[in-house]
Structures are given as structure tokens and as C-alpha cells.
């Protein structure tokens, strides 16, 4: 399996990496910032224990400028997560480099859902994402990736979350990345494409898709009929693990899906889960991927036959 994992770097005209392969851990919570701040901080500490001590080296200040993430920077991050008062939202972005895409990053968008900006909006959520290099999976194996995901998920009252191989692009796609992405998507349909903040503004309690590790919480899990209903509708190749707080982790195989060339028995769990999730699948309110048609087809790629999905991506 190790030799089949993706490895690529897309550069801009100045030679900087704007898109690369990696792993993403992403969680959406229909909760206000004040309810989840301590859990987000603990999840960040779990992530930091799993990565090199200098992997997160830069942070974004309130004025939008990057600063080195030294002692003063970490104090700012702690205060931004744990002490941001109502009704101001909490926005944190940490990266390995301020000028190009590297393997390690953390993004958090925390909202006070009862604040004037969001009150009455049933679509906005708080969300957090962490990324790792693909090499982490190769070096430590899928068991350790799963253990880290479960450790972070234990701190977060998620409605939906996932772990997946991914096209890494903190803060959203840059133009050179968009140009390369259509071809890459056709080669690697198992990789996620994400943009945390716009998705968090409108995903509500819906699902974003079927992923290697898919986390379901309330109210989404209840809308799907609960664990027993899912067990009856999904094949035995998908493992289901109950978590505290009426939540569930579904694992779609020992290793994550990569490309369309993998055997049907490796792609079928993704298609089976996508069919179950279909009534509750999310569609981006403001398309940001390539265009609206491509984006909708990408998000629903596991609902199409293998031949058809190759045609449209």
C-alpha cells in the first residue's frame, strides 16, 4: 500500500508550492465557540504532541500579517482560542511556512452562534482542521493515524468530521492550484479538496461526503437512523465504532482510498456510504473549487459509476 500513496507538489511561477498531498483531519460542530474552545485547545495539544516541535512555525495576526510562532505567538493563540469573548469570533491559522504550502497546518473558525452575525442562521458552524504529511501515514501506519483522530474527536462535539488523504491548501486554493486540480482530481478521487471557512459558513449539520474515517454526531447520526440502522444498511467491510456523546466513527478500510484504479472492493465502501449519506449531503453555497458544475460532481463522485466519474472529473 505504501508505494501507492500519492506524492506531488504544484508550484506557482515563483517556484513556491501552492498545492501538495497530505492528510487532513476535519471536524464541523454546530456549537458556539464558548462551548468548544477548551476542547479545540486540547485537540491542538494532541496534534502538537504528534508532530515535530518546530513544525508549526508561523501564525496569522489580527491584521492579517504572519509572525513567527514563538512564545509570544503561542500566548496569542491560547488567548484567541480560550479567551475570545462574545460576540467576537475566534479565527486561528497556523502553518509551517507563511509563503508556501507545507505539510503541517491548523485552521480554526469559531463562531458565537447566538451573536447578531449568526443568530437565526441554521447553516453556520464552528470548524477546525489539521494537516499532516502523507509520510506520517507511511511511517507510523494507519493505526496511529486512527488513534490520533480518535484522540482529537474525543474533545469535539462534532456533527460531522473526517480523516482523508487530501489536496493540502490551507486558506483555500490559489490560482495555479486550481489550474492543476482538475487533472489531479481525475487521477486521485480518493483525495479530499477542502476550504474550511466557506464550508463552515453553510454546511449546517449535513455531511460533506464519504471518507476513509467518517465521524457522525448529533443531530446527523439521528437523522440517519442511528448506529443500528447504519449497521443494517452498510456492508461488513465498513467498521462502526461508537464514541461518547452519541457519536460514531466509520472506517472504510485499513488504508485510505487513493485513485480510480483501485479494485472495486476498495471503492465500494465509499460508494455504499455515499448512498446512505446522499439525502444529507452538503453542497457549497458559493462554489470555490473550479466551477459550480465541477464542484457538485466532485462532491458526489462516489454516487456515480466508476466509468461515469472518470468522464466528468
Short mmCIF file of N, CA, C and O in Angstrom, two decimals, residues 1-6 23 134-146 163-165 190 211-213 237 251-259 262 265-267 269-270:
data_model
loop_
_atom_site.label_atom_id
_atom_site.label_comp_id
_atom_site.label_asym_id
_atom_site.label_seq_id
_atom_site.Cartn_x
_atom_site.Cartn_y
_atom_site.Cartn_z
N UNK A 1 0.82 -1.21 0.00
CA UNK A 1 0.00 0.00 0.00
C UNK A 1 0.85 1.26 0.00
O UNK A 1 0.52 2.26 -0.60
N UNK A 2 2.01 1.24 0.70
CA UNK A 2 2.81 2.45 0.83
C UNK A 2 3.21 3.00 -0.52
O UNK A 2 3.17 4.20 -0.76
N UNK A 3 3.58 2.14 -1.45
CA UNK A 3 4.01 2.62 -2.75
C UNK A 3 2.91 3.24 -3.58
O UNK A 3 3.18 3.92 -4.56
N UNK A 4 1.65 3.04 -3.20
CA UNK A 4 0.54 3.55 -3.98
C UNK A 4 0.03 4.89 -3.48
O UNK A 4 -0.87 5.46 -4.04
N UNK A 5 0.58 5.41 -2.38
CA UNK A 5 0.12 6.69 -1.88
C UNK A 5 0.61 7.81 -2.78
O UNK A 5 1.69 7.76 -3.35
N UNK A 6 -0.21 8.86 -2.87
CA UNK A 6 0.10 9.97 -3.77
C UNK A 6 1.25 10.81 -3.24
O UNK A 6 1.42 10.95 -2.03
N UNK A 23 -2.48 14.53 4.60
CA UNK A 23 -3.62 14.00 5.35
C UNK A 23 -4.36 15.16 6.00
O UNK A 23 -3.73 16.11 6.47
N UNK A 134 1.75 13.07 4.04
CA UNK A 134 1.43 11.68 3.71
C UNK A 134 2.45 10.73 4.34
O UNK A 134 2.12 9.61 4.73
N UNK A 135 3.68 11.20 4.46
CA UNK A 135 4.74 10.38 5.04
C UNK A 135 4.44 9.96 6.47
O UNK A 135 4.95 8.95 6.95
N UNK A 136 3.63 10.73 7.17
CA UNK A 136 3.24 10.35 8.53
C UNK A 136 2.51 9.02 8.50
O UNK A 136 2.75 8.14 9.34
N UNK A 137 1.62 8.86 7.55
CA UNK A 137 0.89 7.60 7.40
C UNK A 137 1.83 6.48 6.99
O UNK A 137 1.74 5.35 7.50
N UNK A 138 2.76 6.78 6.10
CA UNK A 138 3.72 5.77 5.67
C UNK A 138 4.63 5.32 6.81
O UNK A 138 4.94 4.14 6.94
N UNK A 139 5.04 6.26 7.63
CA UNK A 139 6.00 5.96 8.71
C UNK A 139 5.33 5.30 9.90
O UNK A 139 5.83 4.31 10.45
N UNK A 140 4.18 5.83 10.32
CA UNK A 140 3.55 5.39 11.56
C UNK A 140 2.43 4.38 11.35
O UNK A 140 2.03 3.70 12.30
N UNK A 141 1.91 4.29 10.12
CA UNK A 141 0.87 3.32 9.83
C UNK A 141 -0.53 3.84 10.13
O UNK A 141 -0.71 4.83 10.85
N UNK A 142 -1.55 3.17 9.57
CA UNK A 142 -2.92 3.64 9.73
C UNK A 142 -3.44 3.58 11.16
O UNK A 142 -4.30 4.37 11.54
N UNK A 143 -2.92 2.65 11.98
CA UNK A 143 -3.38 2.55 13.35
C UNK A 143 -3.09 3.81 14.15
O UNK A 143 -3.93 4.27 14.93
N UNK A 144 -1.91 4.39 13.96
CA UNK A 144 -1.56 5.59 14.71
C UNK A 144 -2.34 6.80 14.21
O UNK A 144 -2.70 7.69 14.99
N UNK A 145 -2.60 6.86 12.89
CA UNK A 145 -3.44 7.94 12.35
C UNK A 145 -4.83 7.87 12.96
O UNK A 145 -5.40 8.88 13.38
N UNK A 146 -5.38 6.67 13.03
CA UNK A 146 -6.72 6.49 13.61
C UNK A 146 -6.71 6.88 15.10
O UNK A 146 -7.63 7.55 15.57
N UNK A 163 -11.33 11.98 8.30
CA UNK A 163 -9.88 11.89 8.07
C UNK A 163 -9.71 11.33 6.66
O UNK A 163 -10.37 10.35 6.29
N UNK A 164 -8.83 11.95 5.88
CA UNK A 164 -8.68 11.53 4.48
C UNK A 164 -7.32 11.95 3.95
O UNK A 164 -6.73 12.93 4.42
N UNK A 165 -6.82 11.22 2.97
CA UNK A 165 -5.80 11.79 2.12
C UNK A 165 -6.40 13.03 1.47
O UNK A 165 -7.61 13.11 1.23
N UNK A 190 -9.80 9.66 -4.43
CA UNK A 190 -9.83 9.39 -3.01
C UNK A 190 -9.33 10.54 -2.15
O UNK A 190 -9.46 10.51 -0.93
N UNK A 211 -15.66 9.31 3.59
CA UNK A 211 -14.21 9.41 3.77
C UNK A 211 -13.66 8.17 4.45
O UNK A 211 -14.40 7.41 5.07
N UNK A 212 -12.34 8.03 4.38
CA UNK A 212 -11.64 6.89 5.00
C UNK A 212 -12.12 6.68 6.43
O UNK A 212 -12.57 5.60 6.80
N UNK A 213 -12.01 7.70 7.26
CA UNK A 213 -12.64 7.70 8.59
C UNK A 213 -13.71 8.78 8.57
O UNK A 213 -13.39 9.97 8.37
N UNK A 237 -17.71 -4.70 5.45
CA UNK A 237 -16.37 -4.17 5.19
C UNK A 237 -16.17 -2.81 5.85
O UNK A 237 -15.04 -2.32 5.94
N UNK A 251 -15.02 3.36 9.67
CA UNK A 251 -13.74 3.17 9.00
C UNK A 251 -13.98 2.37 7.72
O UNK A 251 -14.54 1.27 7.76
N UNK A 252 -13.55 2.90 6.58
CA UNK A 252 -13.87 2.31 5.28
C UNK A 252 -12.74 1.46 4.72
O UNK A 252 -12.72 1.16 3.52
N UNK A 253 -11.83 1.04 5.56
CA UNK A 253 -10.74 0.17 5.11
C UNK A 253 -9.50 0.42 5.94
O UNK A 253 -9.36 1.46 6.59
N UNK A 254 -8.57 -0.52 5.90
CA UNK A 254 -7.34 -0.36 6.69
C UNK A 254 -6.55 0.84 6.20
O UNK A 254 -5.98 1.59 7.00
N UNK A 255 -6.48 1.01 4.87
CA UNK A 255 -5.75 2.12 4.27
C UNK A 255 -6.73 3.02 3.53
O UNK A 255 -7.78 2.56 3.08
N UNK A 256 -6.41 4.29 3.37
CA UNK A 256 -7.32 5.20 2.65
C UNK A 256 -7.34 4.93 1.16
O UNK A 256 -6.37 4.43 0.58
N UNK A 257 -8.45 5.29 0.53
CA UNK A 257 -8.60 5.18 -0.91
C UNK A 257 -7.73 6.24 -1.58
O UNK A 257 -7.61 7.36 -1.10
N UNK A 258 -7.17 5.88 -2.72
CA UNK A 258 -6.34 6.83 -3.46
C UNK A 258 -6.96 7.17 -4.80
O UNK A 258 -7.51 8.24 -5.00
N UNK A 259 -6.88 6.22 -5.75
CA UNK A 259 -7.29 6.54 -7.11
C UNK A 259 -8.35 5.63 -7.66
O UNK A 259 -8.79 4.68 -7.02
N UNK A 262 -8.02 1.56 -8.22
CA UNK A 262 -8.05 0.56 -7.16
C UNK A 262 -9.21 -0.40 -7.38
O UNK A 262 -10.21 -0.07 -8.01
N UNK A 265 -13.54 -3.69 -4.71
CA UNK A 265 -13.82 -3.96 -3.31
C UNK A 265 -13.23 -2.89 -2.39
O UNK A 265 -13.62 -2.78 -1.23
N UNK A 266 -12.31 -2.04 -2.91
CA UNK A 266 -11.78 -0.94 -2.12
C UNK A 266 -12.60 0.33 -2.31
O UNK A 266 -12.67 1.16 -1.41
N UNK A 267 -13.22 0.51 -3.46
CA UNK A 267 -14.04 1.70 -3.70
C UNK A 267 -15.48 1.51 -3.25
O UNK A 267 -16.16 2.49 -2.93
N UNK A 269 -16.96 0.45 -0.42
CA UNK A 269 -17.39 1.04 0.85
C UNK A 269 -17.67 2.54 0.76
O UNK A 269 -18.59 3.04 1.40
N UNK A 270 -16.90 3.26 -0.06
CA UNK A 270 -17.12 4.70 -0.22
C UNK A 270 -18.44 4.94 -0.95
O UNK A 270 -19.20 5.85 -0.60
#
